[in-house]
Short mmCIF file of C-alpha atoms in Angstrom, two decimals:
data_model
loop_
_atom_site.label_atom_id
_atom_site.label_comp_id
_atom_site.label_asym_id
_atom_site.label_seq_id
_atom_site.Cartn_x
_atom_site.Cartn_y
_atom_site.Cartn_z
CA MET A 16 119.46 124.40 148.56
CA PHE A 17 119.81 121.83 146.16
CA LEU A 18 117.56 122.78 142.63
CA ASP A 19 118.17 120.48 139.49
CA GLU A 20 114.58 120.77 137.25
CA VAL A 21 113.32 124.32 136.59
CA GLU A 22 111.49 126.01 134.25
CA ILE A 23 112.52 128.91 132.45
CA GLU A 24 110.57 131.89 129.29
CA VAL A 25 113.08 132.67 127.08
CA THR A 26 112.83 135.73 124.07
CA SER A 27 115.19 136.05 121.50
CA GLY A 28 115.81 139.64 120.60
CA ALA A 29 113.36 140.61 117.51
CA GLY A 30 115.62 141.83 113.82
CA GLY A 31 115.85 145.28 113.16
CA ASN A 32 113.66 146.70 109.94
CA GLY A 33 115.52 147.83 107.20
CA ALA A 34 115.42 151.15 106.05
CA VAL A 35 114.16 153.02 102.44
CA SER A 36 116.34 155.81 101.53
CA PHE A 37 117.78 157.26 98.77
CA ARG A 38 121.34 159.10 98.33
CA ARG A 39 120.90 163.33 98.18
CA GLU A 40 124.03 164.66 97.35
CA LYS A 41 124.87 167.44 95.71
CA HIS A 42 125.19 167.03 91.50
CA VAL A 43 122.99 163.60 92.16
CA PRO A 44 119.63 164.55 90.72
CA ARG A 45 118.59 161.25 91.13
CA GLY A 46 120.89 159.11 93.54
CA GLY A 47 119.43 155.32 94.16
CA PRO A 48 118.72 153.66 97.00
CA ASP A 49 121.08 153.19 99.73
CA GLY A 50 118.90 151.94 102.89
CA GLY A 51 120.89 149.65 104.95
CA ASN A 52 119.46 146.89 106.82
CA GLY A 53 118.36 145.85 109.66
CA GLY A 54 121.22 144.12 112.95
CA LYS A 55 120.40 140.42 113.54
CA GLY A 56 118.60 140.14 117.29
CA GLY A 57 120.41 138.36 119.73
CA ASP A 58 120.03 134.63 120.45
CA VAL A 59 119.59 133.39 124.18
CA VAL A 60 122.42 131.72 124.79
CA LEU A 61 123.04 128.24 127.86
CA VAL A 62 126.32 128.52 128.58
CA ALA A 63 127.86 125.96 131.33
CA ASP A 64 129.62 126.89 134.02
CA SER A 65 131.95 124.40 136.73
CA GLY A 66 131.21 127.13 139.37
CA LEU A 67 128.03 126.50 139.82
CA GLY A 68 126.01 122.99 141.36
CA THR A 69 122.60 123.82 141.60
CA LEU A 70 119.45 125.26 139.42
CA LEU A 71 118.80 127.47 142.46
CA ASP A 72 119.29 130.65 140.97
CA PHE A 73 116.33 129.97 138.63
CA ARG A 74 113.66 129.94 141.13
CA TYR A 75 113.97 133.57 142.10
CA ARG A 76 114.74 134.97 137.73
CA SER A 77 112.98 132.74 135.45
CA ARG A 78 112.30 135.61 132.47
CA PHE A 79 115.23 136.05 129.71
CA LYS A 80 115.38 138.92 126.66
CA ALA A 81 118.22 139.27 124.27
CA GLU A 82 117.48 142.73 122.68
CA ARG A 83 116.18 143.49 119.64
CA GLY A 84 119.16 144.91 116.63
CA THR A 85 119.03 148.25 115.70
CA ASP A 86 117.41 149.25 112.70
CA GLY A 87 119.33 150.27 109.06
CA ALA A 88 120.09 153.67 108.16
CA GLY A 89 120.59 155.66 104.82
CA GLY A 90 124.17 155.88 103.06
CA LEU A 91 123.50 152.28 102.94
CA LYS A 92 124.18 151.64 107.20
CA ASP A 93 123.30 148.30 108.36
CA GLY A 94 122.20 148.45 112.12
CA ALA A 95 124.36 146.64 114.48
CA SER A 96 123.56 142.84 115.92
CA ALA A 97 122.64 143.23 119.28
CA ALA A 98 124.44 141.28 121.89
CA ASP A 99 123.08 136.94 122.70
CA CYS A 100 121.74 136.85 126.62
CA GLU A 101 123.90 134.47 127.91
CA ILE A 102 122.08 131.75 130.59
CA ARG A 103 125.01 130.20 132.84
CA VAL A 104 124.26 126.84 134.25
CA PRO A 105 126.07 124.07 135.57
CA CYS A 106 127.57 121.89 133.68
CA GLY A 107 124.95 119.24 132.27
CA THR A 108 122.02 120.88 132.30
CA VAL A 109 119.82 119.74 129.57
CA ALA A 110 117.15 121.88 127.83
CA LEU A 111 113.52 120.64 127.23
CA ASP A 112 111.44 122.75 124.81
CA VAL A 113 108.16 122.56 127.62
CA GLU A 114 105.70 122.74 124.71
CA THR A 115 107.06 119.95 122.30
CA GLY A 116 108.90 118.13 124.62
CA GLU A 117 112.19 118.17 122.28
CA ARG A 118 115.54 117.90 123.25
CA ILE A 119 117.19 121.51 122.28
CA ALA A 120 120.17 121.44 123.88
CA GLU A 121 122.82 119.71 126.64
CA VAL A 122 125.98 121.54 127.76
CA LEU A 123 128.76 119.18 129.77
CA ARG A 124 131.79 121.44 129.75
CA HIS A 125 132.85 124.41 131.12
CA GLY A 126 132.98 127.08 128.53
CA ASP A 127 130.13 125.12 126.60
CA ARG A 128 127.57 127.04 124.35
CA ARG A 129 124.15 126.27 123.44
CA VAL A 130 121.18 128.60 121.37
CA ILE A 131 117.91 127.82 123.20
CA ALA A 132 116.14 130.73 120.96
CA ARG A 133 118.10 132.30 117.81
CA GLY A 134 117.20 135.75 117.44
CA GLY A 135 115.04 137.34 114.35
CA LYS A 136 117.20 138.20 110.80
CA GLY A 137 117.76 141.81 110.31
CA GLY A 138 114.99 143.09 107.55
CA ARG A 139 116.26 144.42 103.96
CA GLY A 140 116.80 147.88 102.78
CA ASN A 141 115.30 148.96 100.22
CA ALA A 142 119.34 148.58 98.24
CA ALA A 143 118.95 145.28 99.07
CA PHE A 144 115.30 145.39 96.65
CA ALA A 145 117.23 147.36 93.61
CA ASP A 146 117.20 145.75 89.58
CA SER A 147 117.09 146.48 86.74
CA VAL A 148 113.51 146.56 86.14
CA ARG A 149 112.90 148.08 89.55
CA GLN A 150 115.06 150.61 89.81
CA THR A 151 113.19 152.30 93.03
CA PRO A 152 112.31 150.90 95.46
CA ARG A 153 110.04 152.25 98.05
CA PHE A 154 109.84 149.94 100.53
CA SER A 155 111.79 147.85 102.84
CA GLU A 156 111.57 144.65 105.13
CA LYS A 157 110.65 144.56 108.71
CA GLY A 158 113.08 142.89 110.95
CA GLU A 159 112.02 139.02 111.77
CA PRO A 160 110.20 138.35 114.83
CA GLY A 161 112.52 136.78 118.23
CA GLN A 162 111.55 133.63 119.33
CA LYS A 163 109.27 133.07 122.46
CA ARG A 164 109.88 129.62 124.06
CA ARG A 165 109.30 128.18 127.43
CA VAL A 166 112.76 125.85 128.25
CA LYS A 167 112.29 122.82 130.77
CA LEU A 168 116.06 123.06 132.22
CA GLU A 169 117.27 119.61 134.38
CA LEU A 170 121.34 118.79 135.55
CA LYS A 171 122.21 115.02 135.30
CA LEU A 172 125.35 115.54 137.36
CA VAL A 173 128.82 114.87 135.30
CA ALA A 174 130.21 112.08 137.99
CA ASP A 175 132.68 109.27 136.64
CA VAL A 176 131.37 106.62 140.04
CA GLY A 177 127.70 106.65 141.13
CA ILE A 178 126.47 104.94 144.43
CA VAL A 179 123.61 103.31 144.39
CA GLY A 180 121.73 101.02 146.91
CA LEU A 181 118.94 101.29 149.73
CA PRO A 182 118.47 103.72 152.42
CA ASN A 183 120.68 103.73 155.22
CA ALA A 184 123.04 101.43 152.86
CA GLY A 185 125.98 103.49 153.99
CA LYS A 186 126.89 105.73 150.93
CA SER A 187 126.88 108.92 152.52
CA THR A 188 129.07 107.13 155.46
CA PHE A 189 131.65 105.52 152.46
CA ILE A 190 132.12 109.02 150.53
CA ALA A 191 132.99 110.45 153.27
CA ALA A 192 135.42 108.34 153.88
CA ILE A 193 137.07 108.77 150.71
CA SER A 194 136.41 112.23 150.02
CA ALA A 195 136.73 115.52 151.46
CA ALA A 196 132.25 115.50 151.31
CA ARG A 197 130.25 115.70 154.20
CA PRO A 198 126.94 114.93 153.30
CA LYS A 199 124.75 114.01 156.79
CA ILE A 200 124.56 110.91 157.96
CA ALA A 201 122.11 109.64 160.37
CA ASP A 202 120.06 106.07 161.05
CA TYR A 203 116.92 106.87 159.38
CA PRO A 204 116.07 106.34 155.55
CA PHE A 205 116.38 109.35 153.09
CA THR A 206 119.09 111.50 155.44
CA THR A 207 119.75 111.95 151.94
CA LEU A 208 117.58 114.54 149.79
CA VAL A 209 120.09 115.52 147.06
CA PRO A 210 123.18 113.77 145.75
CA ASN A 211 126.58 114.79 147.47
CA LEU A 212 130.02 115.00 144.80
CA GLY A 213 133.20 113.79 146.10
CA VAL A 214 136.43 114.51 144.71
CA VAL A 215 138.39 110.72 145.12
CA ARG A 216 142.61 110.39 144.52
CA ALA A 217 143.68 106.09 143.88
CA GLY A 218 147.40 106.62 144.15
CA GLU A 219 148.82 109.40 140.95
CA LYS A 220 144.82 108.95 139.98
CA SER A 221 141.51 111.40 141.20
CA PHE A 222 138.06 110.54 139.98
CA VAL A 223 134.68 111.87 140.71
CA VAL A 224 132.15 110.18 142.80
CA ALA A 225 128.00 110.61 143.03
CA ASP A 226 126.42 109.59 146.26
CA MET A 227 122.71 109.47 144.70
CA PRO A 228 119.86 109.30 147.62
CA GLY A 229 118.64 106.23 148.86
CA LEU A 230 116.42 103.63 145.94
CA ILE A 231 113.49 102.10 147.10
CA ALA A 232 110.84 99.45 144.94
CA GLY A 233 109.04 101.87 142.66
CA ALA A 234 112.07 104.17 142.08
CA HIS A 235 111.85 104.55 138.01
CA GLN A 236 108.39 105.48 138.38
CA GLY A 237 109.09 108.43 140.56
CA VAL A 238 108.42 106.97 144.24
CA GLY A 239 110.47 108.78 146.59
CA LEU A 240 111.59 110.88 143.94
CA GLY A 241 113.59 107.78 142.93
CA ASP A 242 112.99 108.82 138.98
CA ARG A 243 115.09 112.49 139.80
CA PHE A 244 117.48 110.29 142.09
CA LEU A 245 118.54 107.88 138.99
CA ARG A 246 118.54 109.86 136.25
CA HIS A 247 122.07 112.17 138.03
CA ILE A 248 123.65 108.44 137.04
CA GLU A 249 122.79 108.56 133.61
CA ARG A 250 126.03 110.20 132.79
CA THR A 251 128.54 108.22 135.10
CA ARG A 252 130.77 105.88 133.75
CA VAL A 253 130.47 103.11 136.87
CA LEU A 254 128.85 102.01 138.99
CA LEU A 255 129.02 101.61 143.08
CA HIS A 256 126.07 98.55 144.62
CA LEU A 257 126.30 99.11 148.41
CA VAL A 258 124.47 96.46 150.23
CA ASP A 259 123.76 96.81 153.96
CA CYS A 260 124.68 93.01 154.99
CA ALA A 261 123.27 93.76 158.68
CA PRO A 262 119.80 95.57 157.98
CA PRO A 263 117.89 97.00 160.97
CA ASP A 264 114.66 95.81 160.25
CA GLY A 265 115.43 92.04 159.55
CA SER A 266 115.09 91.99 155.75
CA ASP A 267 116.95 89.65 152.95
CA PRO A 268 120.43 91.94 152.03
CA TYR A 269 120.03 89.74 148.64
CA GLU A 270 116.64 90.37 148.02
CA ASN A 271 117.87 94.18 148.59
CA PHE A 272 120.21 93.75 146.75
CA GLN A 273 117.78 92.83 143.96
CA THR A 274 115.03 94.95 144.43
CA VAL A 275 118.29 98.41 144.15
CA GLU A 276 119.21 95.97 140.50
CA ARG A 277 115.04 95.70 138.90
CA GLU A 278 114.81 98.95 139.30
CA LEU A 279 118.23 100.18 137.71
CA ALA A 280 116.82 97.24 134.86
CA LYS A 281 113.27 99.17 135.36
CA TYR A 282 114.53 103.08 134.90
CA GLY A 283 116.36 102.12 131.09
CA HIS A 284 119.03 104.40 129.53
CA GLY A 285 122.17 101.58 130.14
CA LEU A 286 122.05 101.82 133.90
CA ALA A 287 121.47 98.18 134.35
CA ASN A 288 124.21 97.04 131.87
CA LYS A 289 126.72 99.85 133.37
CA PRO A 290 130.48 98.13 135.09
CA LYS A 291 129.92 97.28 138.63
CA ILE A 292 131.05 96.63 141.51
CA VAL A 293 129.13 95.32 144.64
CA GLY A 294 130.61 96.34 148.26
CA LEU A 295 128.72 94.52 151.37
CA ASN A 296 128.66 97.01 154.01
CA LYS A 297 129.03 97.38 157.58
CA LEU A 298 130.95 94.89 158.46
CA ASP A 299 131.41 95.94 161.37
CA LEU A 300 127.77 95.14 163.01
CA PRO A 301 127.54 91.41 164.42
CA GLY A 302 126.15 89.16 162.14
CA ALA A 303 127.49 90.74 158.71
CA LYS A 304 130.70 89.46 158.15
CA GLU A 305 128.35 86.02 157.87
CA THR A 306 126.01 87.33 155.59
CA ALA A 307 128.31 88.65 153.10
CA ASP A 308 130.30 86.31 152.59
CA ALA A 309 127.19 84.02 151.52
CA ILE A 310 126.43 86.95 149.34
CA ALA A 311 129.66 86.38 147.63
CA ARG A 312 129.73 82.84 147.36
CA ARG A 313 126.01 83.99 145.44
CA LEU A 314 126.68 86.90 143.37
CA ALA A 315 130.13 84.93 142.17
CA ALA A 316 128.37 82.08 140.81
CA GLU A 317 125.31 84.06 139.33
CA GLN A 318 127.73 87.45 138.41
CA PRO A 319 130.69 86.15 137.76
CA GLU A 320 132.12 89.47 135.99
CA THR A 321 130.65 91.21 138.84
CA PRO A 322 134.15 92.40 141.51
CA CYS A 323 132.23 92.06 145.17
CA PHE A 324 133.98 93.06 147.79
CA LEU A 325 133.60 93.21 151.73
CA LEU A 326 133.98 96.37 153.63
CA SER A 327 132.82 98.80 156.20
CA GLY A 328 132.56 102.11 155.30
CA ALA A 329 132.19 103.30 159.56
CA THR A 330 135.71 101.81 160.63
CA GLY A 331 137.95 102.81 157.15
CA GLN A 332 137.69 98.31 155.95
CA GLY A 333 138.40 97.52 152.98
CA VAL A 334 137.36 101.17 151.83
CA GLN A 335 140.74 101.52 149.91
CA ALA A 336 140.50 98.19 148.14
CA VAL A 337 137.35 99.30 146.61
CA VAL A 338 138.77 103.02 145.52
CA PHE A 339 141.83 101.21 144.17
CA ALA A 340 138.99 98.52 142.18
CA LEU A 341 137.09 101.45 140.57
CA SER A 342 140.24 103.39 139.54
CA ASP A 343 140.64 100.42 137.66
CA LEU A 344 137.47 99.49 136.21
CA LEU A 345 136.97 103.32 135.31
CA ASP A 346 140.50 103.02 133.20
CA ARG A 347 138.94 100.02 131.34
CA THR A 348 135.65 101.49 130.51
CA PRO A 349 135.48 104.08 127.92
CA LYS A 350 134.96 107.09 128.03
CA GLN A 351 131.30 108.33 127.05
CA GLU A 352 131.42 110.18 123.70
CA ASP A 353 130.45 113.65 124.11
CA PRO A 354 127.00 115.82 122.59
CA GLN A 355 127.68 117.01 118.86
CA PRO A 356 128.93 119.86 118.66
CA GLU A 357 125.45 122.02 117.27
CA VAL A 358 122.17 121.69 118.84
CA VAL A 359 119.87 118.72 119.08
CA TYR A 360 116.73 120.42 118.07
CA ARG A 361 117.43 123.39 116.10
CA PRO A 362 114.78 125.89 117.07
CA GLY A 363 113.47 128.18 114.70
CA GLU A 364 115.40 126.52 111.88
CA ARG A 365 115.32 129.12 108.70
CA ARG A 366 114.09 127.01 105.63
CA GLY A 367 113.14 129.11 103.17
CA ALA A 368 109.01 129.22 102.15
CA GLY A 369 108.56 126.20 103.47
CA GLU A 370 105.58 123.79 102.83
CA TRP A 371 102.26 125.39 103.36
CA THR A 372 98.30 124.58 102.84
CA VAL A 373 94.79 126.41 102.35
CA GLU A 374 91.80 125.69 103.52
CA ARG A 375 88.38 127.36 103.49
CA VAL A 376 88.06 127.92 107.31
CA ASP A 377 84.34 129.91 108.80
CA GLY A 378 83.97 131.59 105.26
CA GLU A 379 87.32 132.52 104.74
CA LEU A 380 90.22 131.37 103.58
CA HIS A 381 93.48 130.32 105.45
CA VAL A 382 96.86 130.20 104.10
CA ARG A 383 99.14 127.88 106.90
CA GLY A 384 103.07 127.68 106.91
CA GLU A 385 105.52 128.71 108.81
CA GLY A 386 107.57 130.49 105.79
CA VAL A 387 104.92 132.21 104.66
CA ASP A 388 103.97 133.49 108.18
CA ARG A 389 107.23 134.83 107.92
CA LEU A 390 107.37 136.63 104.99
CA VAL A 391 104.27 138.82 106.02
CA SER A 392 105.20 139.36 109.27
CA ARG A 393 108.25 140.90 107.91
CA THR A 394 105.73 143.46 105.56
CA ASP A 395 105.31 146.21 105.85
CA LEU A 396 101.55 146.40 105.04
CA GLY A 397 100.83 150.02 104.86
CA ASN A 398 102.87 150.19 102.15
CA TYR A 399 101.87 149.66 98.59
CA ASP A 400 105.53 149.04 96.90
CA ALA A 401 105.62 146.49 99.96
CA LEU A 402 102.29 144.81 99.47
CA GLN A 403 103.06 144.57 95.60
CA TYR A 404 106.30 142.55 96.36
CA LEU A 405 104.59 140.50 98.69
CA HIS A 406 101.80 139.93 96.55
CA ARG A 407 104.46 139.34 93.17
CA GLN A 408 106.22 136.39 96.18
CA LEU A 409 102.33 134.89 97.29
CA GLU A 410 102.76 134.51 93.17
CA LYS A 411 105.75 132.75 92.78
CA LEU A 412 105.19 130.53 96.03
CA GLY A 413 102.04 128.91 94.33
CA VAL A 414 100.14 130.60 97.07
CA LEU A 415 98.35 132.77 95.08
CA GLN A 416 97.27 129.67 92.09
CA ALA A 417 96.22 127.45 94.72
CA LEU A 418 93.89 129.90 96.19
CA ARG A 419 92.38 130.20 92.42
CA ASP A 420 91.81 126.21 93.13
CA GLU A 421 89.71 127.02 95.87
CA GLY A 422 87.15 129.45 94.24
CA VAL A 423 88.94 132.65 95.53
CA GLU A 424 86.70 135.66 94.42
CA GLU A 425 87.72 139.09 94.43
CA GLY A 426 87.33 141.15 97.79
CA GLU A 427 86.97 138.11 99.99
CA THR A 428 89.09 137.21 102.69
CA VAL A 429 92.14 136.03 103.27
CA VAL A 430 93.84 135.24 106.53
CA ILE A 431 97.47 134.29 106.86
CA GLY A 432 99.88 134.43 109.68
CA GLY A 433 96.91 135.76 111.89
CA VAL A 434 96.74 138.87 109.64
CA GLN A 435 93.42 139.77 107.65
CA MET A 436 94.21 140.57 103.72
CA GLU A 437 91.28 141.45 101.07
CA TYR A 438 92.05 139.18 97.57
CA VAL A 439 92.57 141.07 94.28
CA GLU A 440 93.68 139.53 91.54
CA LYS A 441 96.26 142.55 90.69
CA PRO A 442 97.18 145.00 93.17
#
């Protein structure tokens, strides 16, 4: 079964906590702090696997979670970082953030790796907070929490040539004639419900062809699932537009050709501008040759840059000429640039304190900002020394001054990162 769109839930690992420890050795009565740092939490990583061709496996498993880093220990022993949680997907998979719609990552070639949820940093041990003024810090830092997000995976097939046309244009018969692909073939619309891939040889060269399910008017808006089918030809370099020159419903073959061309243009993503070859198909049927000749003359006048071939996928007439023409056209068409090695959108990128705001809501003062939220989440709020350190950091960032400007009073409730705290001028 072919599945090209799923939603999954991913959670990266939290960082390990830093340790509070002091040297306790013979003849060293006042050993300094030696608490180690926590290990980094595991990332959630997409890995492209050429052995996969569908997202069907995610129907049975949709939640993925990486392990947390281990805690630091005394003796300046840092905790171990957790292993990444690898999610193997077919080549050509795109990951989107469900909540924001932003593209997170894209993997095209076998072995490509992209992070879609970044593991939390490990907390610092008390040794990291020692300085000339604070020589015996009795607090450490908690590890950062992992990221949790819903991710939509979309598969876009990676092929050199995309075959398009109305239902029953003969696409499946054609790909069966030129490759080892064996798609379902029958004389009724929408016989092909999923894309089929075939490897084609043209002399010493070879290329990959994708047979797309038939398109109908309104396909770009999702009619007949056309928008999902069109997605699979975004990455193709060349198109082969097959036209049934003897449609059983008596429709005009040239108008049918124009219908598909309009859908490609309306869908966008550069499909209408891709180099293409037009194949006037089904010459084995009565009257098809005359119709094909008329269409070929009309296309030569209207689109002289578009090669046009007469063929029959059923008998093999003209098929090899089309195969070699596609090979030549691919040689003249530059390959699409691969996406940048870095992810398009960096989830949870660390930017320091960043921007924050202070506002009064229902009598409470709320401080909002990714950086200050993270600062509070990594503080051991049950440790007096850690609270003092947090107070100093908020003062340095200007948060406390902003609260004073808002008229904060001693003992008033202040909310940061969802945590309610009592404001004190000096802890």
